[in-house]
Coordinates of C-alpha atoms in Angstrom, one line a residue:
M1 CA 15.1 -58.8 -18.5
P2 CA 16.8 -55.6 -18.5
A3 CA 15.4 -53.1 -21.5
T4 CA 17.8 -53.1 -24.5
I5 CA 18.5 -50.1 -26.7
R6 CA 16.2 -51.7 -29.3
D7 CA 13.3 -51.8 -26.6
V8 CA 13.9 -47.9 -26.0
A9 CA 14.1 -47.2 -29.8
R10 CA 10.8 -49.2 -30.4
L11 CA 9.0 -47.1 -27.9
A12 CA 10.2 -44.0 -28.9
G13 CA 9.8 -44.8 -32.6
V14 CA 13.3 -44.0 -33.5
S15 CA 16.2 -46.0 -34.8
P16 CA 18.7 -47.5 -32.3
S17 CA 21.3 -45.2 -33.2
T18 CA 19.1 -42.2 -32.6
V19 CA 18.8 -43.5 -29.3
S20 CA 22.8 -43.9 -29.1
R21 CA 23.0 -40.4 -30.2
A22 CA 20.6 -38.8 -28.2
L23 CA 22.3 -40.5 -24.7
S24 CA 25.8 -39.9 -25.8
M25 CA 25.6 -36.4 -27.8
P26 CA 22.2 -34.8 -27.0
E27 CA 22.8 -31.6 -28.6
M28 CA 23.0 -33.6 -32.2
V29 CA 19.3 -34.6 -31.9
N30 CA 16.3 -32.3 -32.2
A31 CA 14.8 -31.4 -29.0
A32 CA 11.4 -33.6 -29.7
T33 CA 13.2 -36.8 -30.6
R34 CA 15.4 -36.3 -27.6
A35 CA 12.3 -35.9 -25.3
R36 CA 10.8 -39.0 -26.7
V37 CA 14.0 -41.0 -26.3
T38 CA 14.2 -39.5 -22.6
A39 CA 10.9 -40.7 -21.9
A40 CA 11.3 -44.3 -23.2
V41 CA 14.5 -44.5 -21.0
E42 CA 12.8 -43.5 -17.9
Q43 CA 9.8 -45.8 -18.5
L44 CA 11.5 -48.8 -19.4
G45 CA 14.8 -48.0 -16.8
Y46 CA 17.1 -48.4 -19.5
Q47 CA 20.8 -48.5 -18.1
P48 CA 23.2 -47.8 -21.2
N49 CA 25.9 -50.6 -21.9
R50 CA 28.5 -49.7 -24.0
A51 CA 29.5 -53.0 -25.3
A52 CA 25.9 -53.6 -26.4
R53 CA 25.6 -50.2 -27.9
G54 CA 28.8 -50.9 -29.8
L55 CA 27.2 -54.0 -31.2
I56 CA 24.6 -51.9 -32.8
T57 CA 26.2 -48.9 -33.7
G58 CA 29.3 -50.6 -34.7
R59 CA 31.4 -48.6 -32.5
T60 CA 33.8 -49.6 -29.7
G61 CA 33.1 -46.5 -27.4
N62 CA 36.8 -45.7 -27.2
I63 CA 38.7 -42.7 -28.8
G64 CA 42.4 -42.4 -28.6
L65 CA 44.8 -39.4 -27.8
V66 CA 48.3 -39.4 -28.9
V67 CA 50.8 -36.9 -27.6
P68 CA 54.4 -36.4 -28.0
D69 CA 55.4 -36.3 -24.4
L70 CA 53.1 -36.9 -21.1
A71 CA 55.7 -35.4 -18.8
N72 CA 55.4 -32.2 -20.6
P73 CA 52.4 -30.3 -18.5
F74 CA 50.9 -28.9 -21.6
F75 CA 50.0 -32.0 -22.9
A76 CA 48.8 -33.4 -19.8
S77 CA 46.5 -30.5 -19.6
V78 CA 45.1 -30.9 -23.0
A79 CA 44.5 -34.7 -22.1
K80 CA 42.6 -33.6 -19.0
G81 CA 40.2 -31.4 -21.0
V82 CA 39.8 -34.7 -23.4
Q83 CA 39.1 -37.0 -20.9
A84 CA 36.8 -34.5 -19.0
R85 CA 34.5 -33.8 -22.2
A86 CA 34.7 -37.6 -23.1
R87 CA 33.6 -38.8 -20.1
R88 CA 30.5 -36.7 -20.6
Y89 CA 29.5 -38.6 -23.4
D90 CA 30.4 -41.7 -21.8
V91 CA 33.3 -42.4 -24.1
A92 CA 36.7 -44.0 -23.1
V93 CA 40.1 -42.5 -23.8
F94 CA 43.4 -44.5 -24.7
V95 CA 46.4 -42.3 -24.3
A96 CA 49.5 -42.9 -26.1
D97 CA 53.0 -40.9 -25.8
T98 CA 55.2 -41.0 -28.7
D99 CA 58.3 -39.7 -26.7
E100 CA 58.9 -37.1 -29.3
D101 CA 59.8 -39.9 -31.7
A102 CA 58.4 -38.6 -35.2
A103 CA 59.6 -41.9 -36.7
A104 CA 57.6 -44.2 -34.6
E105 CA 54.8 -42.0 -34.2
V106 CA 52.9 -43.2 -37.3
G107 CA 53.4 -47.0 -36.5
L108 CA 52.0 -46.2 -33.3
V109 CA 49.0 -44.4 -34.4
R110 CA 48.0 -47.1 -37.0
A111 CA 48.2 -49.6 -34.3
L112 CA 46.0 -47.7 -31.9
A113 CA 43.5 -47.1 -34.7
K114 CA 42.6 -50.5 -34.6
Q115 CA 41.1 -50.4 -31.3
V116 CA 39.4 -47.1 -31.4
D117 CA 36.8 -45.2 -33.4
G118 CA 38.8 -42.3 -34.0
L119 CA 41.8 -40.4 -33.0
I120 CA 42.8 -37.1 -31.5
L121 CA 46.5 -36.3 -32.4
C122 CA 47.8 -33.5 -30.5
S123 CA 51.1 -31.5 -32.0
P124 CA 51.9 -34.7 -34.0
R125 CA 55.6 -34.5 -35.6
A126 CA 54.7 -36.7 -38.4
G127 CA 54.8 -35.0 -41.9
D128 CA 52.1 -33.6 -43.7
A129 CA 51.8 -36.6 -46.1
D130 CA 51.7 -39.3 -43.5
L131 CA 48.8 -37.2 -41.6
S132 CA 46.7 -37.2 -44.8
A133 CA 47.3 -40.9 -45.3
I134 CA 46.5 -41.6 -41.7
A135 CA 43.2 -39.4 -42.3
Q136 CA 42.0 -41.5 -45.3
E137 CA 42.4 -44.8 -43.0
T138 CA 40.7 -43.6 -39.8
N139 CA 38.6 -40.7 -38.3
V140 CA 41.4 -38.0 -36.9
V141 CA 41.3 -34.7 -35.3
L142 CA 44.3 -32.5 -35.0
V143 CA 45.3 -30.2 -31.9
N144 CA 47.9 -27.5 -32.3
R145 CA 48.4 -28.7 -35.9
T146 CA 46.9 -28.3 -39.3
A147 CA 47.0 -30.7 -42.4
E148 CA 45.1 -30.5 -45.6
G149 CA 41.4 -31.9 -45.3
V150 CA 41.7 -32.7 -41.4
P151 CA 39.6 -31.3 -39.0
G152 CA 41.3 -29.8 -35.9
V153 CA 41.6 -27.0 -33.4
I154 CA 44.7 -24.6 -33.5
Y155 CA 46.2 -21.8 -31.5
D156 CA 46.9 -18.3 -32.9
N157 CA 50.5 -18.4 -32.4
E158 CA 51.0 -15.4 -34.6
G159 CA 48.9 -13.3 -32.2
G160 CA 50.5 -14.6 -29.2
M161 CA 53.7 -13.4 -30.3
Q162 CA 52.5 -10.1 -31.5
Q163 CA 51.6 -9.7 -27.6
A164 CA 54.9 -10.9 -26.3
V165 CA 56.7 -8.6 -28.8
A166 CA 54.6 -5.5 -28.1
H167 CA 55.3 -6.2 -24.2
L168 CA 59.0 -6.3 -24.6
V169 CA 59.5 -3.2 -26.9
A170 CA 57.2 -1.2 -24.7
L171 CA 60.1 -2.2 -22.1
G172 CA 62.6 -0.5 -24.6
H173 CA 64.0 -3.9 -25.9
R174 CA 65.3 -3.8 -29.5
R175 CA 67.3 -7.0 -29.7
I176 CA 65.5 -10.2 -28.7
A177 CA 66.5 -13.9 -29.0
W178 CA 64.4 -16.7 -30.3
V179 CA 65.1 -20.2 -28.8
G180 CA 63.2 -22.6 -30.9
G181 CA 61.7 -26.3 -30.5
P182 CA 61.9 -29.3 -32.2
V183 CA 62.4 -28.7 -36.1
T184 CA 59.5 -31.0 -36.5
S185 CA 57.2 -29.0 -34.5
W186 CA 54.2 -26.9 -36.3
S187 CA 54.4 -24.7 -33.5
T188 CA 58.0 -23.9 -33.6
Q189 CA 57.4 -22.9 -37.3
H190 CA 54.6 -20.8 -36.9
R191 CA 55.7 -19.0 -33.4
S192 CA 59.1 -18.2 -35.1
I193 CA 57.4 -16.7 -38.1
G194 CA 54.7 -14.8 -36.0
L195 CA 58.0 -13.5 -33.6
S196 CA 60.0 -12.7 -36.9
N197 CA 56.9 -10.8 -38.3
A198 CA 56.1 -8.9 -34.9
L199 CA 59.8 -7.7 -34.4
Y200 CA 60.1 -6.5 -38.0
A201 CA 56.8 -4.4 -37.5
H202 CA 58.5 -2.8 -34.4
G203 CA 61.6 -2.3 -36.2
A204 CA 63.6 -4.6 -33.3
E205 CA 66.1 -7.2 -34.3
L206 CA 65.6 -11.0 -33.9
A207 CA 68.5 -13.4 -32.9
R208 CA 67.9 -17.1 -33.7
V209 CA 69.5 -19.3 -31.0
G210 CA 68.3 -22.5 -32.7
S211 CA 66.1 -25.7 -31.8
F212 CA 66.1 -27.6 -28.8
A213 CA 64.3 -30.3 -26.9
P214 CA 61.0 -28.6 -25.4
T215 CA 62.2 -29.4 -22.1
Y216 CA 63.6 -27.9 -18.9
E217 CA 66.9 -29.4 -19.9
G218 CA 66.8 -28.1 -23.4
G219 CA 66.3 -24.5 -22.0
I220 CA 69.7 -25.0 -20.0
A221 CA 71.4 -25.9 -23.0
A222 CA 70.0 -22.9 -25.1
A223 CA 71.0 -20.2 -22.2
D224 CA 74.5 -19.7 -22.7
Q225 CA 74.2 -19.3 -26.7
A226 CA 70.9 -17.1 -25.8
V227 CA 73.5 -14.8 -23.8
A228 CA 76.2 -14.6 -26.5
T229 CA 73.7 -13.2 -28.9
G230 CA 73.7 -9.8 -27.3
A231 CA 70.0 -9.9 -26.8
T232 CA 68.4 -8.3 -23.8
A233 CA 65.1 -10.6 -23.9
V234 CA 64.6 -13.9 -24.8
V235 CA 61.3 -15.7 -25.9
A236 CA 61.3 -19.4 -25.4
Y237 CA 59.4 -22.1 -27.6
N238 CA 57.6 -23.3 -24.1
D239 CA 57.8 -22.8 -20.6
L240 CA 59.7 -25.7 -19.7
V241 CA 62.4 -24.2 -21.9
A242 CA 62.0 -20.8 -20.3
I243 CA 62.4 -22.2 -16.9
G244 CA 65.3 -23.8 -17.7
L245 CA 67.0 -20.9 -19.1
L246 CA 66.1 -19.3 -15.8
A247 CA 67.9 -21.9 -13.9
R248 CA 71.0 -21.8 -15.9
L249 CA 71.1 -18.0 -15.9
H250 CA 70.7 -18.0 -12.2
A251 CA 73.7 -20.1 -11.9
R252 CA 75.5 -17.7 -14.2
G253 CA 74.7 -14.8 -12.1
I254 CA 72.9 -13.3 -14.6
S255 CA 70.0 -11.1 -13.3
V256 CA 66.6 -11.5 -14.3
P257 CA 64.9 -9.6 -15.5
G258 CA 67.6 -6.8 -14.6
D259 CA 70.2 -8.3 -17.3
L260 CA 67.9 -10.3 -19.5
S261 CA 64.2 -10.9 -19.6
V262 CA 62.7 -14.0 -20.5
V263 CA 59.1 -15.0 -22.0
G264 CA 57.7 -18.3 -22.3
I265 CA 54.7 -19.8 -24.0
D266 CA 52.0 -22.0 -22.5
D267 CA 51.5 -20.9 -19.1
I268 CA 51.7 -24.3 -17.2
A269 CA 51.5 -24.3 -13.3
M270 CA 55.1 -24.3 -12.9
S271 CA 55.5 -21.0 -14.6
R272 CA 53.9 -19.3 -11.6
M273 CA 56.2 -21.0 -8.9
A274 CA 59.3 -20.1 -11.0
R275 CA 61.7 -17.7 -9.5
P276 CA 61.5 -15.1 -10.9
S277 CA 57.9 -16.1 -11.8
L278 CA 57.3 -16.4 -15.6
T279 CA 56.2 -14.2 -18.1
T280 CA 54.4 -16.2 -20.7
V281 CA 51.7 -16.7 -23.2
R282 CA 48.7 -18.3 -21.7
L283 CA 47.2 -20.9 -24.0
P284 CA 43.6 -22.4 -23.4
K285 CA 44.8 -26.2 -23.1
Q286 CA 42.0 -27.9 -21.6
E287 CA 39.4 -25.8 -23.9
A288 CA 41.6 -27.2 -27.0
G289 CA 41.0 -31.0 -25.5
R290 CA 37.3 -30.4 -25.2
I291 CA 36.9 -28.9 -28.7
A292 CA 38.8 -31.6 -30.2
V293 CA 36.3 -34.0 -28.6
E294 CA 33.4 -32.4 -29.9
L295 CA 34.7 -32.3 -33.3
L296 CA 35.8 -36.0 -33.5
L297 CA 32.3 -37.2 -32.1
A298 CA 30.7 -34.8 -34.8
V299 CA 32.9 -36.7 -37.5
L300 CA 32.0 -40.4 -36.0
D301 CA 28.1 -39.1 -36.0
D302 CA 28.1 -37.4 -39.4
P303 CA 26.8 -40.0 -42.0
D304 CA 28.8 -37.9 -44.7
P305 CA 32.6 -37.4 -42.9
D306 CA 33.5 -35.1 -45.8
S307 CA 31.4 -32.4 -44.3
A308 CA 33.9 -32.0 -41.6
V309 CA 36.7 -31.9 -43.7
G310 CA 38.6 -28.4 -43.4
T311 CA 36.4 -27.6 -40.0
R312 CA 38.8 -25.8 -37.6
G313 CA 38.5 -23.8 -34.4
T314 CA 41.3 -21.1 -33.6
L315 CA 42.1 -20.5 -30.0
H316 CA 43.6 -17.1 -28.8
G317 CA 46.4 -16.8 -26.4
E318 CA 46.7 -14.2 -23.5
L319 CA 49.9 -12.4 -22.1
I320 CA 50.5 -12.9 -18.9
V321 CA 53.1 -10.5 -17.2
R322 CA 54.9 -11.5 -14.1
E323 CA 58.6 -11.0 -12.4
S324 CA 60.7 -12.3 -15.5
S325 CA 60.1 -9.2 -17.6
G326 CA 61.3 -5.8 -17.1
P327 CA 62.7 -2.7 -18.8
A328 CA 65.7 -3.2 -20.8
P329 CA 69.3 -2.6 -19.3
H330 CA 70.0 1.0 -19.9
A331 CA 66.7 1.6 -21.8

């Protein structure tokens, strides 16, 4: 009969859960123990079986990833990072898309939680109270969002905005418009604050255009209002919005960057293909997904989950200068 995880544990002189940990998260096991487990696996010809391992460890071997919109390349890139790192640990990923519906998000998350060992919530639109409640019910890690007592990984939005503003001010821009994203978006709030602080530090003016859908269509809808502010440059909530801005500005015969400079955030693949190519703040999307998996698996493996509370990584953006930003008119 095929060797079981209990056979490996007996031969290695460890518990079945230690064998599971050594195989799925080897960096969490000391070198000597890992070597004994590896030797026992090779001697017995053991082949891990997720279902059998789950009976012993009490885990499903599945994790969930919840995103607002899989059609947005930003979230697709995070998902690729999650999938790649989960595969390394022989963990399956269930993906759910809330379609930017904050009201439905909590119900979807709770339903998915019944089928997985833990959840990664990327840019959730739910309120802090709901997120904290969910974290009391199941294992949760956040991406691009904070909530009291919940581990996660965030972006330095303020630092990214400082880079964008410094670039535009150096080009002679003194009035810069901000096209915000959804009002329920944590990123909208922090990017707006970062932009406002950076402009104040440089003695430049901020023109707030409003909140728009984080889509190409949202950028088209915002373009006329951005032009009406009299700003010489626009910073958009994300690249999709910025590319929508470019399309509408082109349709109106407004030169970019001759008449108006445009800067996005994310650096999705389309930003390089846009005409003109888009200046943007590049965010390490796949890296965020990989770190989120590591955090979630650490939470699952720690016998004292409270030790992971408050654990948070911060990733920094990088300004990528392309064709859509240039000297302010008459600068």
